[in-house]
CSV table of N, CA and C in Angstrom, one decimal:
chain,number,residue,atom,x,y,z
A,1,UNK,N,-56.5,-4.3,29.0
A,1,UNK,CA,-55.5,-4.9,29.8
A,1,UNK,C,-56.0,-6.4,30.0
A,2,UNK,N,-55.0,-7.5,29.9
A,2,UNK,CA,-54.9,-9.0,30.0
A,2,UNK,C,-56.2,-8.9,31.6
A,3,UNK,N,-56.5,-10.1,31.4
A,3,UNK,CA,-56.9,-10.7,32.9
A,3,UNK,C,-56.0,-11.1,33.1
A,4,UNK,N,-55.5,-11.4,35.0
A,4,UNK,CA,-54.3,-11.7,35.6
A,4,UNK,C,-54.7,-13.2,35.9
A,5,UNK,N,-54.3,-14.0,35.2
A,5,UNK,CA,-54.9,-15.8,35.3
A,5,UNK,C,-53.3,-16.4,36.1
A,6,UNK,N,-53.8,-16.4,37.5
A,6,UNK,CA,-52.9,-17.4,38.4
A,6,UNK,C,-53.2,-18.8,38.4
A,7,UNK,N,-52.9,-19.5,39.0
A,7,UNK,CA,-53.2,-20.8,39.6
A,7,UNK,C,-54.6,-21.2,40.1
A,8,UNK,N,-54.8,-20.5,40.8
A,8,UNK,CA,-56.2,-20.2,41.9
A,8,UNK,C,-57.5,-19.8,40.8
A,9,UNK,N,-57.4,-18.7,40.0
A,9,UNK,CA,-58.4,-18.0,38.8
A,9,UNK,C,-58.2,-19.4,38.1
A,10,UNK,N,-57.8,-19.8,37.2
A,10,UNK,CA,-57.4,-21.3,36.2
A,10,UNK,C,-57.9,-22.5,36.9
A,11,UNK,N,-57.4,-22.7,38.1
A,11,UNK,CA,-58.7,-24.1,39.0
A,11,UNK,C,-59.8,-23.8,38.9
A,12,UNK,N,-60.3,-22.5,38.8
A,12,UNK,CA,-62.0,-21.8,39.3
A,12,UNK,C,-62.7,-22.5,37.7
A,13,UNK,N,-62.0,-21.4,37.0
A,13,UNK,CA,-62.7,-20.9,35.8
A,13,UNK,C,-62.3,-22.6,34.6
A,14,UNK,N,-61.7,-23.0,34.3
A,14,UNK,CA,-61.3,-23.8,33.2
A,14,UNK,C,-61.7,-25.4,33.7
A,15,UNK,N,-62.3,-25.6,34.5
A,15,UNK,CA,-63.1,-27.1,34.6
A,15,UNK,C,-64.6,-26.8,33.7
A,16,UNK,N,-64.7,-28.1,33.1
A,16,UNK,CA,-65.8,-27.9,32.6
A,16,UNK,C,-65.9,-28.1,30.7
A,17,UNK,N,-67.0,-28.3,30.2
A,17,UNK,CA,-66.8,-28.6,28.9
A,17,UNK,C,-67.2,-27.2,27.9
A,18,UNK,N,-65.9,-27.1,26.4
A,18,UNK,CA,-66.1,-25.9,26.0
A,18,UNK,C,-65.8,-26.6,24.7
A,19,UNK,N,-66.6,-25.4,23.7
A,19,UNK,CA,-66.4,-25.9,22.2
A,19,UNK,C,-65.6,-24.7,21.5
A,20,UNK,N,-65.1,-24.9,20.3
A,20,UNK,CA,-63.9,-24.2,19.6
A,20,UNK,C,-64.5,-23.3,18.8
A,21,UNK,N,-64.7,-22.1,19.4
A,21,UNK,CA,-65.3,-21.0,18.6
A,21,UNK,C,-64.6,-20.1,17.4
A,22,UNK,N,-63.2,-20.2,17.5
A,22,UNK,CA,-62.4,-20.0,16.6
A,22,UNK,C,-61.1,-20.5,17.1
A,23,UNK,N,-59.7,-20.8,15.6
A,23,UNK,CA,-59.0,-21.3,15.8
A,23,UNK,C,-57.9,-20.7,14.8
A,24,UNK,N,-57.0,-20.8,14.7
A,24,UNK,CA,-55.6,-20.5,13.8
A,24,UNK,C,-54.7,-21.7,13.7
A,25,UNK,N,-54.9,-23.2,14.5
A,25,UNK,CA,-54.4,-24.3,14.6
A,25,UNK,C,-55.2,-25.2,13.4
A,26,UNK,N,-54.5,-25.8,12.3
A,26,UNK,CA,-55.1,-26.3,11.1
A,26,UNK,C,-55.6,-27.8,11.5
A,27,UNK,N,-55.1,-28.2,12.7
A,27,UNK,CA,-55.8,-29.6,13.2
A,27,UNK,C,-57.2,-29.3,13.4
A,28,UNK,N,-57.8,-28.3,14.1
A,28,UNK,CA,-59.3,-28.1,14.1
A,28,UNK,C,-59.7,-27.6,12.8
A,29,UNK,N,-59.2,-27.1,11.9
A,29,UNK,CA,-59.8,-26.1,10.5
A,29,UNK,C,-59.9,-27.0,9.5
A,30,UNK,N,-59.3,-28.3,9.1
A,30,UNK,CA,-59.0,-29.2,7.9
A,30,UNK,C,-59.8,-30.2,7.8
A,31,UNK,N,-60.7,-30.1,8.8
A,31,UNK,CA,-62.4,-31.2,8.4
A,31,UNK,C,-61.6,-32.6,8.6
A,32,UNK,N,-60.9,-32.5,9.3
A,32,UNK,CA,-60.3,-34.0,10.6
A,32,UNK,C,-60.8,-34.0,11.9
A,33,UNK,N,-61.0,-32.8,12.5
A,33,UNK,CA,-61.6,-33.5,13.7
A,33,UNK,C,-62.9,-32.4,13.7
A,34,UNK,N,-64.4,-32.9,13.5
A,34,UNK,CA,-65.1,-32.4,13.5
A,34,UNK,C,-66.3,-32.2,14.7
A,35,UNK,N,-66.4,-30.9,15.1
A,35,UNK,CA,-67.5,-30.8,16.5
A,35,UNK,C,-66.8,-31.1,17.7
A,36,UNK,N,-65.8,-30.6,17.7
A,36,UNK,CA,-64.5,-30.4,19.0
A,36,UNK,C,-65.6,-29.9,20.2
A,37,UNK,N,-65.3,-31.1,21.2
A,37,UNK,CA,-65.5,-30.6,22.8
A,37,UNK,C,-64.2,-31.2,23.2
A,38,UNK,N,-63.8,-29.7,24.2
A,38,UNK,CA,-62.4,-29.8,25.3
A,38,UNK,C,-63.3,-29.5,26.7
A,39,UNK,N,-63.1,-30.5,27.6
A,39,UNK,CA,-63.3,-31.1,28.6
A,39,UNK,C,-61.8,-30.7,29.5
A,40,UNK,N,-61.9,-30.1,30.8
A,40,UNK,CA,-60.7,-30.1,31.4
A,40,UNK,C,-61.6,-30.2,33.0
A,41,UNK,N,-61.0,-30.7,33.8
A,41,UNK,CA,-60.8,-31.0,35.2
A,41,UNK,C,-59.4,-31.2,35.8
A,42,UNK,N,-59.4,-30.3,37.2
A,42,UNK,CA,-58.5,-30.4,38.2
A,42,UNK,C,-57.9,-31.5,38.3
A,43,UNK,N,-56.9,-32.0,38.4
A,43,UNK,CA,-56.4,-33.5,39.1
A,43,UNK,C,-55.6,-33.1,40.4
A,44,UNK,N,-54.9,-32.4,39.9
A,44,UNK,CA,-54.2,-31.7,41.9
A,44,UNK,C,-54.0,-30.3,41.5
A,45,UNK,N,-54.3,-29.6,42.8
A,45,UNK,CA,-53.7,-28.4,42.9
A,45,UNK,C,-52.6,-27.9,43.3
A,46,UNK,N,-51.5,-28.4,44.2
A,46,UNK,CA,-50.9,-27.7,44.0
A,46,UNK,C,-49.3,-29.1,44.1
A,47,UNK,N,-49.0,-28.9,43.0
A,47,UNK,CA,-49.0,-27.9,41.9
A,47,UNK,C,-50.3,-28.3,41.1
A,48,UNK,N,-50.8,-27.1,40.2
A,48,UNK,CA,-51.7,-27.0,39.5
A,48,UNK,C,-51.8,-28.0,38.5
A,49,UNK,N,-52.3,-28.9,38.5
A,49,UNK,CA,-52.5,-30.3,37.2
A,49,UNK,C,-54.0,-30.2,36.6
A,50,UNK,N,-53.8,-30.5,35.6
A,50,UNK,CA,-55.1,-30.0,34.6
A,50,UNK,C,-55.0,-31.7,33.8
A,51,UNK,N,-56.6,-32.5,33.5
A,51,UNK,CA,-57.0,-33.4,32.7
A,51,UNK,C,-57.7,-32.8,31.7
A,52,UNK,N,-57.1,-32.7,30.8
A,52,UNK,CA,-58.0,-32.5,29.2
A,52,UNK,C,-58.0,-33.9,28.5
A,53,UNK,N,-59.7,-33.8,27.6
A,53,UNK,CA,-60.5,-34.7,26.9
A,53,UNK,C,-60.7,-33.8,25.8
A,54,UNK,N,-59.9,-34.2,24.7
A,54,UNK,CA,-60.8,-33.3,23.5
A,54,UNK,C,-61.2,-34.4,22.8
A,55,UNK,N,-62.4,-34.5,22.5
A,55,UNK,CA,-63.6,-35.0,22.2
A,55,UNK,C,-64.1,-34.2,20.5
A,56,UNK,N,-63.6,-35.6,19.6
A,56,UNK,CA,-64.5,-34.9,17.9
A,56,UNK,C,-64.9,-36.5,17.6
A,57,UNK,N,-65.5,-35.7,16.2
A,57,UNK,CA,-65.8,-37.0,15.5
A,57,UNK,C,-64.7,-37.0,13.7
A,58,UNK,N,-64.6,-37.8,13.5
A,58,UNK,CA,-63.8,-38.4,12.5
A,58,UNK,C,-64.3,-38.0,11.3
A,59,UNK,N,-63.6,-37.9,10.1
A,59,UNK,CA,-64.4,-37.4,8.6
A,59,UNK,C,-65.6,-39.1,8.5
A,60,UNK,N,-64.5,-40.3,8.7
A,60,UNK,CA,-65.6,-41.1,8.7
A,60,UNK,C,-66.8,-41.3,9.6
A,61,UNK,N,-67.1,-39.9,10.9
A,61,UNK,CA,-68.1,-40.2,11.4
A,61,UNK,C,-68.0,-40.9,12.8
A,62,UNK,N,-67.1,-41.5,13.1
A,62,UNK,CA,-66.7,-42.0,14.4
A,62,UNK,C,-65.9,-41.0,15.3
A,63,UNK,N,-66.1,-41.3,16.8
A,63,UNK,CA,-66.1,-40.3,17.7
A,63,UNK,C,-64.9,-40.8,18.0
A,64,UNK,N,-64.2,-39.9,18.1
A,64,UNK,CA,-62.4,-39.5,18.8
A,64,UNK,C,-62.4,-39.0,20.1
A,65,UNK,N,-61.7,-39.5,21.3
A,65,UNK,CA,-60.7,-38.6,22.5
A,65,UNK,C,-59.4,-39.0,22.4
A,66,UNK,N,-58.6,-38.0,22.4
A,66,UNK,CA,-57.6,-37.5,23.4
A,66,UNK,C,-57.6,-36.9,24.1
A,67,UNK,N,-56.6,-37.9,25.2
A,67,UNK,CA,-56.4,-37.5,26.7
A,67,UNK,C,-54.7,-36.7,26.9
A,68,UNK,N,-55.0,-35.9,27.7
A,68,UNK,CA,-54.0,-34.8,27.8
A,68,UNK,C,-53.7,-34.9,29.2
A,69,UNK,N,-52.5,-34.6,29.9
A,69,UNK,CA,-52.2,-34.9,31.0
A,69,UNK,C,-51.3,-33.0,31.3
A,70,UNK,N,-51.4,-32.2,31.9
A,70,UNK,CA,-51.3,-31.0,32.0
A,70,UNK,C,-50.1,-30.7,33.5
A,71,UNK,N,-49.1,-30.0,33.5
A,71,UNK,CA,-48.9,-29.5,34.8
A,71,UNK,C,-48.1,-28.4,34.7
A,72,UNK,N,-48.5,-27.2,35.6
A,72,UNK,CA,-48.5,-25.7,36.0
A,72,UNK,C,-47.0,-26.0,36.3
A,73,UNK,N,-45.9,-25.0,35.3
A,73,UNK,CA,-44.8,-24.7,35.8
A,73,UNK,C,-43.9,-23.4,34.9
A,74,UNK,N,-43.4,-23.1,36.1
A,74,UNK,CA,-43.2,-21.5,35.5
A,74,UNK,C,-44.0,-20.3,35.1
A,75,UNK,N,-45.5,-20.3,35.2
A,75,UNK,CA,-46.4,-19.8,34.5
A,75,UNK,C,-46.9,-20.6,33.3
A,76,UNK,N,-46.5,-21.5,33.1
A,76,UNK,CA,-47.2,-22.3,31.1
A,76,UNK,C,-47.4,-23.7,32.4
A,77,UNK,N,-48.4,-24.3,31.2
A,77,UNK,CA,-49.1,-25.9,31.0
A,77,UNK,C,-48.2,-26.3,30.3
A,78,UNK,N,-47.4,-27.3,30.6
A,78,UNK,CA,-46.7,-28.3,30.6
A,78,UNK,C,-47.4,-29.4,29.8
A,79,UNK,N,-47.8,-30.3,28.8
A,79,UNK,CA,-48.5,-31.2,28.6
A,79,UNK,C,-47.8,-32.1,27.9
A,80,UNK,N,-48.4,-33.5,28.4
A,80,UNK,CA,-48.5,-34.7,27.5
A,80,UNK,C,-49.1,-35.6,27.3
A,81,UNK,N,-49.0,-36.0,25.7
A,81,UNK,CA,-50.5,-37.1,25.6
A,81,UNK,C,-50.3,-37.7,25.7
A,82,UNK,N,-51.4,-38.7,25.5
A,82,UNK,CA,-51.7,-39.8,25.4
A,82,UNK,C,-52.3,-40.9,24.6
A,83,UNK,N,-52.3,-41.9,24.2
A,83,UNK,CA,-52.5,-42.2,22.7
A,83,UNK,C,-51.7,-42.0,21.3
A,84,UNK,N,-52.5,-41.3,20.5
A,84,UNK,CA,-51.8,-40.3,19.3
A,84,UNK,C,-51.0,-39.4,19.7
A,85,UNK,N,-50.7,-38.8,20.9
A,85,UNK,CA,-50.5,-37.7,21.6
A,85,UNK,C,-49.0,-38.2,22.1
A,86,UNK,N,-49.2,-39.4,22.2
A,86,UNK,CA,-47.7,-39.6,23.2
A,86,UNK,C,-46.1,-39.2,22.8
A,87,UNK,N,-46.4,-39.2,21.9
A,87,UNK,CA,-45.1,-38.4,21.4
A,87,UNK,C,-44.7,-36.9,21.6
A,88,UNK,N,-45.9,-36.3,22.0
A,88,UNK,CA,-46.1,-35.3,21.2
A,88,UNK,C,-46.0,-34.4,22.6
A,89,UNK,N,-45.6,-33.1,22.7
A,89,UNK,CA,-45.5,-32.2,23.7
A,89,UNK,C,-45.8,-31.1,23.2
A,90,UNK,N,-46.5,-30.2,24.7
A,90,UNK,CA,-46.3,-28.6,23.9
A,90,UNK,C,-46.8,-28.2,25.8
A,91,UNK,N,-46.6,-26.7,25.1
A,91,UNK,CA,-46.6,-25.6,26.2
A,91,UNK,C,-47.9,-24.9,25.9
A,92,UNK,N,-48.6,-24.5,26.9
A,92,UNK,CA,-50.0,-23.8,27.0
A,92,UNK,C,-50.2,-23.0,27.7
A,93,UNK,N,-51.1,-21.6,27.2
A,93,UNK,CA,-51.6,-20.7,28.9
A,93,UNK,C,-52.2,-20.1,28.5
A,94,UNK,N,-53.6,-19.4,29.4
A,94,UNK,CA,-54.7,-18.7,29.0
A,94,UNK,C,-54.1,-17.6,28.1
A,95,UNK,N,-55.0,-16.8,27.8
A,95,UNK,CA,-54.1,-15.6,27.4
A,95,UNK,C,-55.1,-14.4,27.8
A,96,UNK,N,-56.2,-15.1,28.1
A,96,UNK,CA,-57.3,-14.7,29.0
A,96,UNK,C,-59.0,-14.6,28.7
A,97,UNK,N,-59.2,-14.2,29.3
A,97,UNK,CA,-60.9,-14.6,29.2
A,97,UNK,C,-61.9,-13.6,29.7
A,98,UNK,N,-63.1,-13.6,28.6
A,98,UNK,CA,-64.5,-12.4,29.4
A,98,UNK,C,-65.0,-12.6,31.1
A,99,UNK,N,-65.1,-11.5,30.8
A,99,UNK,CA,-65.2,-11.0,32.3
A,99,UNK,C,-66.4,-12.5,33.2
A,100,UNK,N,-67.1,-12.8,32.3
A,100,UNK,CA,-68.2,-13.8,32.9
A,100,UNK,C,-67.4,-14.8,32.3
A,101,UNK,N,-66.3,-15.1,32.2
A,101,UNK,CA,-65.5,-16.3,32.5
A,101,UNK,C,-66.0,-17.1,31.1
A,102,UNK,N,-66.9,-17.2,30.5
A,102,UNK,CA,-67.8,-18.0,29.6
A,102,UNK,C,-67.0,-18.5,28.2
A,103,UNK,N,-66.0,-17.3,27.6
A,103,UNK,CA,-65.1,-17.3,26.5
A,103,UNK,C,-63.6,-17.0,27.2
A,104,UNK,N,-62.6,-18.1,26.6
A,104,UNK,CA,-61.5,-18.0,26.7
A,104,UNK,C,-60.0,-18.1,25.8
A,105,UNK,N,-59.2,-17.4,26.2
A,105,UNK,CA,-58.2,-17.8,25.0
A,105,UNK,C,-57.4,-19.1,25.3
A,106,UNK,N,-56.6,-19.8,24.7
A,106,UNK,CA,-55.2,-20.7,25.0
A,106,UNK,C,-54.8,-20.4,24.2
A,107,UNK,N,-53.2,-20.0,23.9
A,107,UNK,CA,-51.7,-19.8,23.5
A,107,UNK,C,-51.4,-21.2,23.5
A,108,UNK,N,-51.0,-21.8,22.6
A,108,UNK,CA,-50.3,-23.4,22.3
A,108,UNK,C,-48.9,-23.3,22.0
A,109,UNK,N,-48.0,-23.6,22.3
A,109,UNK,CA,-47.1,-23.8,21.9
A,109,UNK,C,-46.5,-24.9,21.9
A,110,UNK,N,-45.7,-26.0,20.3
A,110,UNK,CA,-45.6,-27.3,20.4
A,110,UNK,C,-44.1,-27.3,20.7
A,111,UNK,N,-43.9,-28.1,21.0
A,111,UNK,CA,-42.3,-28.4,21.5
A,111,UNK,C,-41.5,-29.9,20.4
A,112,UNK,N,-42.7,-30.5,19.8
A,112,UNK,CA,-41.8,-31.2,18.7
A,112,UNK,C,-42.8,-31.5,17.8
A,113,UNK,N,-42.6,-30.9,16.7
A,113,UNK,CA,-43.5,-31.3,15.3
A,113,UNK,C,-44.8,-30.5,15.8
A,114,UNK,N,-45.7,-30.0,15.1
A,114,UNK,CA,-46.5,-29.5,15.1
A,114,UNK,C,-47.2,-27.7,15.1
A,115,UNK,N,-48.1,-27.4,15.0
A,115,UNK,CA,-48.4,-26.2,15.0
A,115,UNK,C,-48.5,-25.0,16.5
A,116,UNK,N,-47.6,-24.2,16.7
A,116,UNK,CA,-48.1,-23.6,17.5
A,116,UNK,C,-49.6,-22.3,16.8
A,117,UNK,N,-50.6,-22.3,18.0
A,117,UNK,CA,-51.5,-21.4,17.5
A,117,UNK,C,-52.4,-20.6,19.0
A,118,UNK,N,-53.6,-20.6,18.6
A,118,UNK,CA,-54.5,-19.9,19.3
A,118,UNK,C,-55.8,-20.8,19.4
A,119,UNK,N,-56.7,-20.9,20.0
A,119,UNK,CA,-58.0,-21.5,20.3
A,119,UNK,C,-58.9,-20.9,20.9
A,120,UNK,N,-59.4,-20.3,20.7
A,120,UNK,CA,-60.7,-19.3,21.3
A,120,UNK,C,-61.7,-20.5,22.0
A,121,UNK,N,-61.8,-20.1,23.1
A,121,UNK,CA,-63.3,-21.5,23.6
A,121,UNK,C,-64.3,-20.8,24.2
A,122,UNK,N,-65.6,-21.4,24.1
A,122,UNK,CA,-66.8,-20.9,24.9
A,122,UNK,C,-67.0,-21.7,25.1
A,123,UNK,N,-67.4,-21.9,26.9
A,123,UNK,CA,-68.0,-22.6,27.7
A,123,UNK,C,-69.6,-23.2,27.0
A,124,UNK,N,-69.4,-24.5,27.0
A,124,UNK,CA,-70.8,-25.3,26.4
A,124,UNK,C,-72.1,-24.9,26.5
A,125,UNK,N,-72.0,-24.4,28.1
A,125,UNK,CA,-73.5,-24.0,28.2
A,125,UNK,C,-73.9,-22.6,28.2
A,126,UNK,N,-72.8,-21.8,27.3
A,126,UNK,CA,-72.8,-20.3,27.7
A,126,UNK,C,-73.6,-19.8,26.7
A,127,UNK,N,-74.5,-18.6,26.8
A,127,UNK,CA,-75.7,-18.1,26.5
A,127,UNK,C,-75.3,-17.5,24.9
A,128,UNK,N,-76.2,-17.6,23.8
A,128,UNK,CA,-75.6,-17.0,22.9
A,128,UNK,C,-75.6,-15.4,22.6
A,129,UNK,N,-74.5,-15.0,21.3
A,129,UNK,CA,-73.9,-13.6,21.1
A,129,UNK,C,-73.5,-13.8,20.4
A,130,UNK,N,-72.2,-12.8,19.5
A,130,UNK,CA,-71.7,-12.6,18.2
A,130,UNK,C,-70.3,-12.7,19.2
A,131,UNK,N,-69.9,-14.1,19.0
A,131,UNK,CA,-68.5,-14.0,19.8
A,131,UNK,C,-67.2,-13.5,19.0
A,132,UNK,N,-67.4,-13.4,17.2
A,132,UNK,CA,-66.3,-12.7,16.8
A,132,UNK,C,-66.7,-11.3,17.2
A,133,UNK,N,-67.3,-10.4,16.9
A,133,UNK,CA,-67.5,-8.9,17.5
A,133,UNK,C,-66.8,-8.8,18.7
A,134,UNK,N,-67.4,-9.7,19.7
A,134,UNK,CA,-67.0,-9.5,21.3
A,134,UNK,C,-65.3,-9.7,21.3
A,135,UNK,N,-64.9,-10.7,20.7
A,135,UNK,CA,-63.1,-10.9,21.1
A,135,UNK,C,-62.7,-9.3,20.3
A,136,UNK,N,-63.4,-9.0,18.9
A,136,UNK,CA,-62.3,-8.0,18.2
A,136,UNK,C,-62.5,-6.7,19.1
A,137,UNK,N,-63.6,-6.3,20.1
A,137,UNK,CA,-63.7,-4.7,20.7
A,137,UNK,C,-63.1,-5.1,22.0
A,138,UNK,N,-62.7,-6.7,21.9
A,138,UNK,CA,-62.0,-6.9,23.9
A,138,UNK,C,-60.9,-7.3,23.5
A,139,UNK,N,-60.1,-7.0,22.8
A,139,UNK,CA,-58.7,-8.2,22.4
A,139,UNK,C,-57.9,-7.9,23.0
A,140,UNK,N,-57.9,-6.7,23.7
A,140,UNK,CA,-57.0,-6.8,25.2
A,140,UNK,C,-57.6,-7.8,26.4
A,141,UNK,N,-58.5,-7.6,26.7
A,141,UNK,CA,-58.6,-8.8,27.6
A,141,UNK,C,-58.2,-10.4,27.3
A,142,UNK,N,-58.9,-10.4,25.8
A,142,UNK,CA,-58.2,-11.6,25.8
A,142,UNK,C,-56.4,-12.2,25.4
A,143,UNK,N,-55.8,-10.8,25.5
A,143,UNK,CA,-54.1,-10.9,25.2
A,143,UNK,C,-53.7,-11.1,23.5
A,144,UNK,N,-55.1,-10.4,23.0
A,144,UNK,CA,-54.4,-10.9,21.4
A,144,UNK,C,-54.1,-9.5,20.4
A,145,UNK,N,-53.5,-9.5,19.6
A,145,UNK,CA,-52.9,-8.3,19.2
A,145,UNK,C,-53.5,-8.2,17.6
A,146,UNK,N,-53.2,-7.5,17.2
A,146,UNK,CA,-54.2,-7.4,15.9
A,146,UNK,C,-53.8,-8.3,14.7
A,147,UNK,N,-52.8,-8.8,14.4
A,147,UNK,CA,-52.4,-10.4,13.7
A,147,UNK,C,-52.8,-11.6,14.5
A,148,UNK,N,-52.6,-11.3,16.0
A,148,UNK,CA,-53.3,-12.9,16.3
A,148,UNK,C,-54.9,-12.8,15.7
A,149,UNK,N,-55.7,-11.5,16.2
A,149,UNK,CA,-56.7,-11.8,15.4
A,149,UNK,C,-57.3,-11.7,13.8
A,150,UNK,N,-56.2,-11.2,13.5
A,150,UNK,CA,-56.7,-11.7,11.9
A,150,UNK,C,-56.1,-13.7,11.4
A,151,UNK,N,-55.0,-13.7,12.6
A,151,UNK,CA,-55.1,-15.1,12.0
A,151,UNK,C,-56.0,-15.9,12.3
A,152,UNK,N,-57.1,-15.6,13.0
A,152,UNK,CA,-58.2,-16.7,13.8
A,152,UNK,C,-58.9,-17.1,12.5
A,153,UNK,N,-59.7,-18.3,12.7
A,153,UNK,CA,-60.8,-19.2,11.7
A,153,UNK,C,-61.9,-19.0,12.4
A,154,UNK,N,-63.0,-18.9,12.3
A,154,UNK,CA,-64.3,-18.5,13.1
A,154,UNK,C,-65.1,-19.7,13.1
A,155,UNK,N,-65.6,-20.5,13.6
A,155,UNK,CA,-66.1,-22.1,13.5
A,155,UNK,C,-67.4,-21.1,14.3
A,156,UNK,N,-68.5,-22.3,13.4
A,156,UNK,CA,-70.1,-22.2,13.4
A,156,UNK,C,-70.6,-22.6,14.6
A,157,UNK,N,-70.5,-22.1,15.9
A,157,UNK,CA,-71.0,-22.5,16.8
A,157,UNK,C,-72.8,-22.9,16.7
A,158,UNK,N,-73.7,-21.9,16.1
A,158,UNK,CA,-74.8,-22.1,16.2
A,158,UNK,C,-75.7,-23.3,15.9
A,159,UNK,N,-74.8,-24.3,15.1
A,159,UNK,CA,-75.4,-25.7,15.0
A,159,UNK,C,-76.1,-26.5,16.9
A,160,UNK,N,-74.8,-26.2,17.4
A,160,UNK,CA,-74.7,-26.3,19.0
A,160,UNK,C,-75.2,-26.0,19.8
A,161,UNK,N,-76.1,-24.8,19.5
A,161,UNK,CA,-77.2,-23.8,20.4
A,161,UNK,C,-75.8,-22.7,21.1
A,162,UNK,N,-74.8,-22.6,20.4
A,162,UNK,CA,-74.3,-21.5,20.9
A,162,UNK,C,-74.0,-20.2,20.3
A,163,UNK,N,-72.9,-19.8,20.5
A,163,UNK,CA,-72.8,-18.1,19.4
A,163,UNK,C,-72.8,-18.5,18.4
């Protein structure tokens, strides 16, 4: 069964910097944005507003952010960028996360041009493990069904010091 991710659980748990342990979105898989850190912090609570930093480096080697501007409505993340981003819109929401908070899902959904997908993240400083094993015997917790997980891409955390 899903974790119940309100407003209140999502402030707690989702500050903080995490890297992309698997993905089904071809923007992280196509060796364009390489060694993804997503960075999010609170900006207000209520309503719920989220600052996301995704943070890579470029095939030529130069470091990339986008800034993401987030707000809780209806149950989904609302977002819009900034930069490259500014055009660009989409809808977001946990889909849920291990019990030690450490690994998480997000559901993407784009609202003009682009890929909707999935993003598995582990918290930067979280201890390592075999994080594909762990999502496929918990894919109820994390809200994924047996096609979302065969569509996932499994990215090499261990360069990182992580899974």
């Amino acid at each position: 069964m899903p974790t119940t991710l309100d407003q209140e659980t999502i402030a707690e748990v989702l500050p903080g910097s995490w890297r992309v342990g698997a993905t089904n979105i071809v923007d992280w898989l196509d060796g364009d944005r390489r060694d993804p850190v997503f960075r999010f912090e609170v900006s207000e609570t209520t309503p719920l507003a989220i600052s996301e930093e995704q943070e890579f480096t470029s095939p030529e080697g130069k470091s990339r952010l986008i800034t993401i501007q987030s707000e809780w409505v209806d149950g989904v993340f609302r977002s819009k960028g900034r930069g490259i981003l500014k055009s660009g819109a989409s809808r977001w929401r946990l889909g849920g996360m291990s019990e030690d908070r450490s690994v998480l899902v997000i559901r993407v959904a784009t609202v003009r041009g682009g890929q909707d997908g999935l993003l598995v993240l582990v918290r930067s400083d979280a201890a390592s493990g075999e994080l594909r094993s762990m999502i496929a015997t918990r894919s109820d917790e994390f809200g994924l069904g047996p096609e979302d997980f065969a569509s996932l891409s499994w990215l090499d955390l261990s360069a990182s010091g992580g899974f």
